[in-house]
Coordinates of C-alpha atoms in Angstrom, one line a residue:
M186 CA 0.1 0.1 0.3
R187 CA 1.3 3.7 -0.6
I188 CA 0.1 6.3 1.2
L189 CA 0.7 9.9 1.0
F190 CA 1.3 11.7 4.4
L191 CA 0.9 15.0 4.3
S192 CA 2.8 17.8 7.2
R193 CA 1.9 20.9 8.5
W194 CA 5.4 20.1 10.8
F195 CA 8.5 19.0 8.9
P196 CA 9.0 16.2 11.8
Y197 CA 12.9 16.8 12.0
P198 CA 14.5 17.7 14.7
T199 CA 11.3 16.4 16.6
D200 CA 12.1 19.5 19.1
N201 CA 7.9 20.6 19.9
G202 CA 5.4 17.8 20.3
S203 CA 3.5 17.6 17.3
K204 CA 7.2 16.7 14.8
I205 CA 7.2 13.6 18.0
R206 CA 4.0 12.4 17.0
I207 CA 4.7 12.5 13.6
F208 CA 7.7 10.9 13.0
N209 CA 7.1 8.3 15.3
L210 CA 3.4 7.3 13.4
L211 CA 5.1 7.8 9.7
K212 CA 8.0 4.9 10.9
A213 CA 5.4 2.7 12.0
L214 CA 3.8 3.4 8.4
S215 CA 6.8 2.7 6.8
N216 CA 7.2 -0.3 8.7
E217 CA 4.9 -1.5 6.7
Y218 CA 3.5 0.6 3.5
E219 CA 5.4 2.8 0.9
V220 CA 5.0 6.1 2.7
A221 CA 6.0 9.5 0.9
L222 CA 6.0 12.9 3.2
I223 CA 5.3 16.1 1.6
S224 CA 6.0 19.0 4.8
F225 CA 5.5 22.6 5.8
A226 CA 8.7 23.6 7.3
S227 CA 8.5 26.8 9.7
E228 CA 12.0 27.3 10.0
P229 CA 15.0 26.1 7.1
V230 CA 16.0 22.5 7.1
K231 CA 19.0 21.1 7.2
P232 CA 20.3 18.6 4.7
T233 CA 20.5 16.5 7.8
S234 CA 16.9 16.6 8.9
V235 CA 16.5 15.3 5.6
A236 CA 18.6 12.6 5.4
A237 CA 16.9 11.4 8.7
M238 CA 13.4 11.3 7.2
R239 CA 14.8 9.6 3.9
N240 CA 15.0 6.8 5.9
I241 CA 12.2 6.6 6.2
C242 CA 10.2 7.7 3.8
S243 CA 10.1 7.3 -0.1
E244 CA 10.1 10.4 -0.9
V245 CA 10.4 14.0 1.1
E246 CA 10.1 17.1 0.3
F247 CA 8.9 20.2 2.2
I248 CA 7.8 23.9 0.9
P249 CA 7.9 27.2 3.8
H250 CA 5.6 27.2 5.4
R251 CA 4.0 31.1 6.4
S252 CA 1.9 32.1 9.1
F253 CA -1.3 32.9 9.4
R254 CA -1.8 36.9 8.8
T255 CA -4.3 38.6 10.3
N256 CA -4.2 42.2 8.2
S257 CA -3.1 40.9 5.1
L258 CA -6.3 41.0 2.1
H259 CA -6.9 37.4 2.3
A260 CA -7.3 37.8 6.0
R261 CA -9.6 40.9 6.0
L262 CA -12.2 38.9 3.2
G263 CA -12.6 36.1 4.9
F264 CA -14.9 37.9 7.3
F265 CA -17.3 37.6 4.8
S266 CA -16.3 33.8 4.1
A267 CA -17.3 31.0 5.7
T268 CA -14.2 29.5 6.0
P269 CA -12.0 30.3 8.8
R270 CA -9.7 33.3 8.6
S271 CA -6.7 31.2 8.6
M272 CA -7.3 28.6 5.7
I273 CA -7.8 30.9 4.1
D274 CA -4.5 33.5 4.4
T275 CA -2.2 30.2 4.5
F276 CA -3.2 28.5 1.8
N277 CA -0.1 27.9 -0.2
P278 CA -0.2 28.0 -4.0
E279 CA 3.6 26.0 -3.6
M280 CA 2.2 22.5 -1.6
A281 CA -0.6 22.5 -4.3
C282 CA 1.7 22.0 -7.1
A283 CA 3.5 19.6 -4.2
V284 CA 0.5 17.0 -3.6
E285 CA -0.8 17.9 -7.0
R286 CA 2.9 16.6 -8.3
I287 CA 3.9 13.7 -6.4
A288 CA 0.1 12.3 -5.9
S289 CA -0.3 12.3 -10.3
H290 CA 3.0 9.7 -10.1
M291 CA 2.9 8.1 -7.0
Q292 CA -0.7 6.9 -7.5
P293 CA -1.6 6.8 -3.4
D294 CA -3.5 4.6 -1.4
I295 CA -4.3 6.3 0.9
V296 CA -3.9 10.1 1.6
V297 CA -3.0 11.4 5.4
A298 CA -3.7 15.0 6.3
S299 CA -1.7 15.9 9.2
Q300 CA -3.9 18.9 11.8
I301 CA -6.5 20.8 9.4
D302 CA -3.8 23.2 8.3
M303 CA -3.7 19.7 5.1
I304 CA -7.3 19.5 4.5
P305 CA -7.8 21.4 1.5
Y306 CA -3.8 20.0 0.4
A307 CA -5.4 16.1 0.7
L308 CA -8.6 17.1 -1.5
M309 CA -7.0 17.8 -3.8
V310 CA -5.8 14.0 -4.5
K311 CA -8.7 11.9 -6.1
N312 CA -9.7 9.1 -6.1
V313 CA -7.6 7.9 -2.5
K314 CA -9.1 6.7 0.5
R315 CA -8.4 10.1 2.7
V316 CA -7.7 10.2 6.9
M317 CA -7.7 12.9 8.7
E318 CA -4.7 12.1 11.9
E319 CA -5.0 14.3 14.7
L320 CA -8.5 16.1 14.8
E321 CA -7.7 18.8 17.6
L322 CA -11.3 21.1 19.1
A323 CA -10.9 21.2 22.2
V324 CA -8.8 24.3 22.3
P325 CA -11.0 26.3 20.2
Y326 CA -14.0 25.4 22.2
D327 CA -12.6 25.7 24.9
A328 CA -11.8 29.3 24.8
Y329 CA -15.1 30.4 23.0
V330 CA -17.1 28.7 25.7
N331 CA -14.7 29.8 28.2
E332 CA -14.0 32.8 27.8
Q333 CA -16.9 35.7 29.6
R334 CA -15.7 39.3 27.5
P335 CA -18.9 39.9 25.8
S336 CA -17.5 41.3 22.3
A337 CA -13.9 38.3 22.6
R338 CA -17.0 36.3 23.2
L339 CA -18.7 36.7 20.2
R340 CA -15.8 36.9 18.3
R341 CA -14.4 33.5 19.4
G342 CA -18.3 31.8 18.7
M343 CA -18.1 33.4 15.4
T344 CA -14.6 31.5 14.2
W345 CA -16.1 27.9 16.9
W346 CA -19.1 28.8 13.7
K347 CA -16.6 29.0 11.5
L348 CA -14.2 26.2 12.2
Q349 CA -16.7 23.2 12.1
H350 CA -19.3 24.2 9.4
Y351 CA -15.8 24.4 7.5
L352 CA -15.4 20.6 9.0
R353 CA -18.2 19.2 8.7
R354 CA -18.1 19.8 4.7
T355 CA -14.4 18.8 4.2
L356 CA -14.2 16.2 6.3
S357 CA -17.0 13.9 4.9
A358 CA -14.5 13.6 2.3
F359 CA -12.5 11.7 4.8
D360 CA -12.7 7.6 5.9
L361 CA -11.1 7.7 8.9
I362 CA -10.0 10.6 11.6
T363 CA -7.4 10.2 14.8
V364 CA -7.3 11.7 18.4
V365 CA -5.1 11.8 20.7
S366 CA -7.8 11.8 23.7
A367 CA -11.2 10.8 24.8
R368 CA -12.4 14.5 25.4
E369 CA -10.8 15.4 21.6
Q370 CA -13.0 12.6 20.7
A371 CA -16.6 13.4 22.0
L372 CA -16.1 17.2 20.7
A373 CA -15.4 16.0 16.3
R374 CA -18.2 13.3 17.0
R375 CA -20.2 16.2 17.9
V376 CA -18.9 17.9 14.5
V377 CA -18.4 15.5 12.4
S378 CA -20.9 12.4 12.1
S379 CA -20.8 11.6 9.3
S380 CA -17.0 9.8 9.3
P381 CA -15.6 7.3 12.1
V382 CA -13.1 8.6 14.5
Q383 CA -10.4 6.4 16.2
V384 CA -8.4 7.5 19.9
V385 CA -4.7 7.3 19.3
P386 CA -3.1 8.4 21.8
N387 CA 0.7 10.1 21.8
G388 CA 2.8 8.0 23.4
A389 CA 6.4 7.5 24.0
D390 CA 9.5 5.4 23.3
L391 CA 10.0 2.9 25.9
Q392 CA 12.6 1.2 24.7
A393 CA 14.6 3.6 23.8
M394 CA 13.4 5.6 27.7
Q395 CA 14.8 2.3 29.6
R396 CA 18.7 2.8 28.0
V397 CA 19.3 6.2 29.7
Q398 CA 21.2 6.7 32.3
S399 CA 21.0 8.6 35.4
I400 CA 22.0 9.3 38.0
P401 CA 19.0 12.2 39.7
Q402 CA 19.7 15.4 41.5
P403 CA 17.8 15.8 45.0
G404 CA 17.0 19.4 44.7
T405 CA 16.5 19.6 40.5
L406 CA 12.8 20.7 39.1
I407 CA 12.8 19.9 35.0
Y408 CA 10.0 21.6 32.5
S409 CA 10.8 21.4 28.7
G410 CA 9.1 22.4 26.7
A411 CA 9.9 25.1 23.8
L412 CA 9.1 28.4 25.6
S413 CA 7.6 29.9 21.8
F414 CA 4.5 28.2 22.1
Y415 CA 2.2 30.4 24.5
A416 CA 0.9 27.5 26.2
N417 CA 4.1 26.4 28.4
Y418 CA 4.9 30.4 28.5
D419 CA 2.4 30.8 30.5
A420 CA 3.2 27.6 32.5
V421 CA 6.4 28.6 33.1
H422 CA 4.7 32.7 34.0
Y423 CA 3.3 31.0 36.4
F424 CA 5.7 28.8 38.4
L425 CA 7.8 31.8 38.6
A426 CA 4.9 33.9 39.3
E427 CA 3.4 32.5 41.6
I428 CA 5.0 28.5 42.8
F429 CA 8.4 28.8 42.4
P430 CA 9.2 32.1 45.9
L431 CA 6.6 29.2 47.7
I432 CA 9.2 26.6 47.5
L433 CA 12.4 28.6 47.3
E434 CA 11.5 29.9 51.2
R435 CA 11.1 25.7 52.5
A436 CA 13.9 24.9 49.6
P437 CA 15.9 28.1 49.0
A438 CA 18.9 26.2 46.8
T439 CA 16.4 23.9 44.5
R440 CA 17.0 24.9 41.1
F441 CA 14.8 25.2 37.5
L442 CA 15.6 24.1 34.7
V443 CA 13.5 25.6 32.1
T444 CA 14.3 23.1 28.7
G445 CA 13.7 23.6 25.0
S446 CA 13.7 26.6 22.5
T447 CA 13.6 30.4 23.7
Q448 CA 14.0 31.1 19.9
G449 CA 11.9 34.7 19.1
V450 CA 11.1 34.5 23.4
D451 CA 11.8 37.8 24.9
I452 CA 13.0 35.4 28.2
E453 CA 13.8 39.0 30.1
K454 CA 10.0 39.2 30.7
L455 CA 9.4 36.3 32.5
P456 CA 9.5 36.4 36.8
S457 CA 12.3 37.1 37.9
C458 CA 13.2 34.4 40.6
P459 CA 17.0 32.4 41.3
N460 CA 18.3 29.1 40.9
V461 CA 16.7 29.7 36.7
E462 CA 18.1 28.2 34.2
F463 CA 16.8 28.5 30.2
T464 CA 19.1 25.7 28.4
G465 CA 18.3 26.3 25.6
Y466 CA 17.1 23.1 23.0
L467 CA 19.0 19.9 23.9
D468 CA 19.7 17.1 21.7
D469 CA 19.5 15.1 24.2
V470 CA 16.6 16.3 27.0
W471 CA 16.4 12.7 28.2
S472 CA 18.4 12.4 29.6
T473 CA 18.5 15.7 31.7
V474 CA 15.3 15.2 32.4
A475 CA 16.3 11.6 33.5
N476 CA 18.6 13.1 35.8
S477 CA 16.2 15.6 37.5
W478 CA 14.4 15.4 40.7
V479 CA 10.9 16.4 39.5
S480 CA 9.3 17.8 36.2
V481 CA 6.8 19.8 36.7
V482 CA 3.7 20.6 34.9
P483 CA 1.5 23.5 35.6
L484 CA -0.6 24.4 32.4
R485 CA -3.3 26.4 32.3
L486 CA -3.7 26.2 28.5
G487 CA -3.3 24.1 25.5
G488 CA -5.2 20.8 24.3
G489 CA -4.4 17.3 23.3
T490 CA -2.5 15.5 25.3
R491 CA 1.8 16.2 26.9
L492 CA 4.3 14.2 25.9
K493 CA 5.9 16.0 28.4
V494 CA 4.0 13.7 31.4
I495 CA 4.9 10.4 30.1
E496 CA 8.5 11.3 28.6
S497 CA 9.3 12.2 32.2
L498 CA 7.2 9.2 33.5
G499 CA 9.0 6.9 31.8
L500 CA 12.4 8.0 32.5
G501 CA 11.1 7.6 36.0
T502 CA 11.1 11.0 37.3
P503 CA 7.7 11.6 39.3
V504 CA 5.5 14.9 38.2
V505 CA 4.2 17.3 39.1
S506 CA 1.0 18.6 37.4
T507 CA -2.1 21.0 36.9
S508 CA -5.3 18.6 36.0
K509 CA -4.8 20.5 33.1
G510 CA -1.3 19.1 32.3
V511 CA -2.5 15.0 32.4
E512 CA -5.6 16.2 30.4
G513 CA -7.1 13.0 28.3
L514 CA -3.9 10.9 29.7
D515 CA -5.1 7.8 32.3
L516 CA -3.0 8.3 34.7
R517 CA -3.9 8.2 39.2
A518 CA -3.4 10.8 40.9
G519 CA -1.6 10.3 44.0
V520 CA -0.7 7.7 43.0
D521 CA 1.7 7.7 39.4
L522 CA 1.9 10.9 39.7
L523 CA 0.6 13.9 42.5
I524 CA -1.8 16.7 40.7
A525 CA -2.8 19.8 42.6
D526 CA -4.4 23.0 40.6
D527 CA -2.9 25.8 42.7
P528 CA -0.3 27.5 44.0
R529 CA 0.8 26.6 46.5
S530 CA -0.9 22.9 46.9
F531 CA 1.6 22.9 44.4
A532 CA 4.2 23.4 45.6
D533 CA 3.2 21.4 48.8
A534 CA 3.4 18.5 46.5
T535 CA 6.6 19.3 45.0
L536 CA 8.4 20.2 48.0
A537 CA 7.3 16.5 49.5
L538 CA 8.8 14.3 46.9
L539 CA 12.2 17.8 47.0
N540 CA 12.4 16.2 51.3
N541 CA 11.4 12.8 50.5
P542 CA 14.3 10.5 49.0
A543 CA 11.4 7.5 49.6
Q544 CA 8.0 8.8 47.9
R545 CA 10.3 10.2 45.2
H546 CA 11.2 6.3 44.8
H547 CA 7.6 5.2 45.0
L548 CA 6.0 7.9 42.4
S549 CA 9.0 7.0 40.2
E550 CA 8.6 3.9 40.2
E551 CA 4.0 3.5 39.2
G552 CA 4.4 6.0 36.8
R553 CA 7.2 4.0 34.9
C554 CA 4.3 1.0 35.4
A555 CA 1.2 3.7 34.0
V556 CA 3.3 4.1 31.1
V557 CA 3.7 1.4 29.9
R558 CA 0.7 1.2 27.5
Y559 CA 1.8 4.5 26.2
D560 CA 4.7 3.5 23.9
W561 CA 5.2 4.0 20.5
A562 CA 5.0 1.2 18.7
S563 CA 2.3 0.2 20.1
I564 CA 0.2 2.7 19.7
G565 CA 1.8 2.7 15.3
D566 CA 0.9 -1.0 15.7
K567 CA -2.5 -0.2 15.9
L568 CA -2.5 2.8 13.6
N569 CA -1.2 0.4 10.8
E570 CA -3.9 -1.5 11.4
L571 CA -6.4 1.4 10.9
L572 CA -5.7 2.0 7.7
A573 CA -5.6 -1.4 7.0
D574 CA -8.5 -1.2 7.5
V575 CA -9.8 2.3 5.5
S576 CA -8.4 0.2 2.7
G577 CA -9.9 -2.6 2.8
A578 CA -6.8 -4.5 3.2
R579 CA -8.9 -6.6 6.0
Q580 CA -11.6 -7.0 8.3
P581 CA -12.4 -3.3 10.3
L582 CA -11.5 -3.7 13.5
T583 CA -13.8 -2.4 16.8
G584 CA -14.2 0.1 18.5
A585 CA -11.8 2.9 19.7
V586 CA -7.6 2.1 19.2
E587 CA -6.8 2.3 23.1
A588 CA -2.7 2.5 23.7
R589 CA -2.1 -0.9 25.6

């Protein structure tokens, strides 16, 4: 079977959650099928990154991505369209040409559109099965229902209405929709009733993680995530402003590491605290996480499921998180990780682990066991099975995909 995979993100290096997911799913697909990749790229792509993808895909092509410009002519005219303005403004003729050219000689059996941005390009390929991979609706839906200001609520409500209308119109031509969590599945089924919706969760390479050597450093906290992503920036700002000072009052030697890119981010605008280190992007972030005493996840925004939580637990680093930070994950509060939703409770939970090596060890062991079901290998196998169902190569599966 031949698969044409259309991606919003160039998957390598795997330096954000979307890229990690796409890269691991492409690896799984390429184990069974011929896969060609056409991708947008938000930053320059190095030859080594192209080479890494060509080890997986039969063809690799990328097109520079242009961000949504709210004041462009296309965006302004989009106010009068039933299609979301961002879809109108960011449509890229170069991507359209690349898709038509490669599809014409590849003759794919299935086209996979990874994330909403790639829907219009998948629709250009005729006489194929289509899969919408990782439909995400919780963020725009929550932005609408949680907005209190009347004018902003009206604006967000219009955005949500347009998105629903667009998805009902376009996804009727798709044979399968995948989402990362049960909540996203419920939202997707409300919006799009014409296509089956299956859960394909996020995961971690647990087998590779077992080879990571670690000596956890007492008094070391870590948050892994690029601050260029708004939800990560908000989480770190919240932690530095309201939680870390409470921790430092009782454990003044505690260190806080923030990994991930800070490109384009003015970190000087973050609250000033001692013992904070912004490492920037790390080639080997796993070792840094594994050597930390606690992984803190004070997320308040965003959607999907949190790869940083799965990876931390898979590496044996206990997690203290908000409820938002573990949304969509089948984990037990107080057993697999600690959950706290106000600054004082969050600080107390973190201090409990900093001061109690035995409790930390117990939580580390429970966390490792809990994420066995979130292994990319088994998740990839399930995706392969789903695509075989779509192609008609085997009898359809019943029920949602669950991580084993």
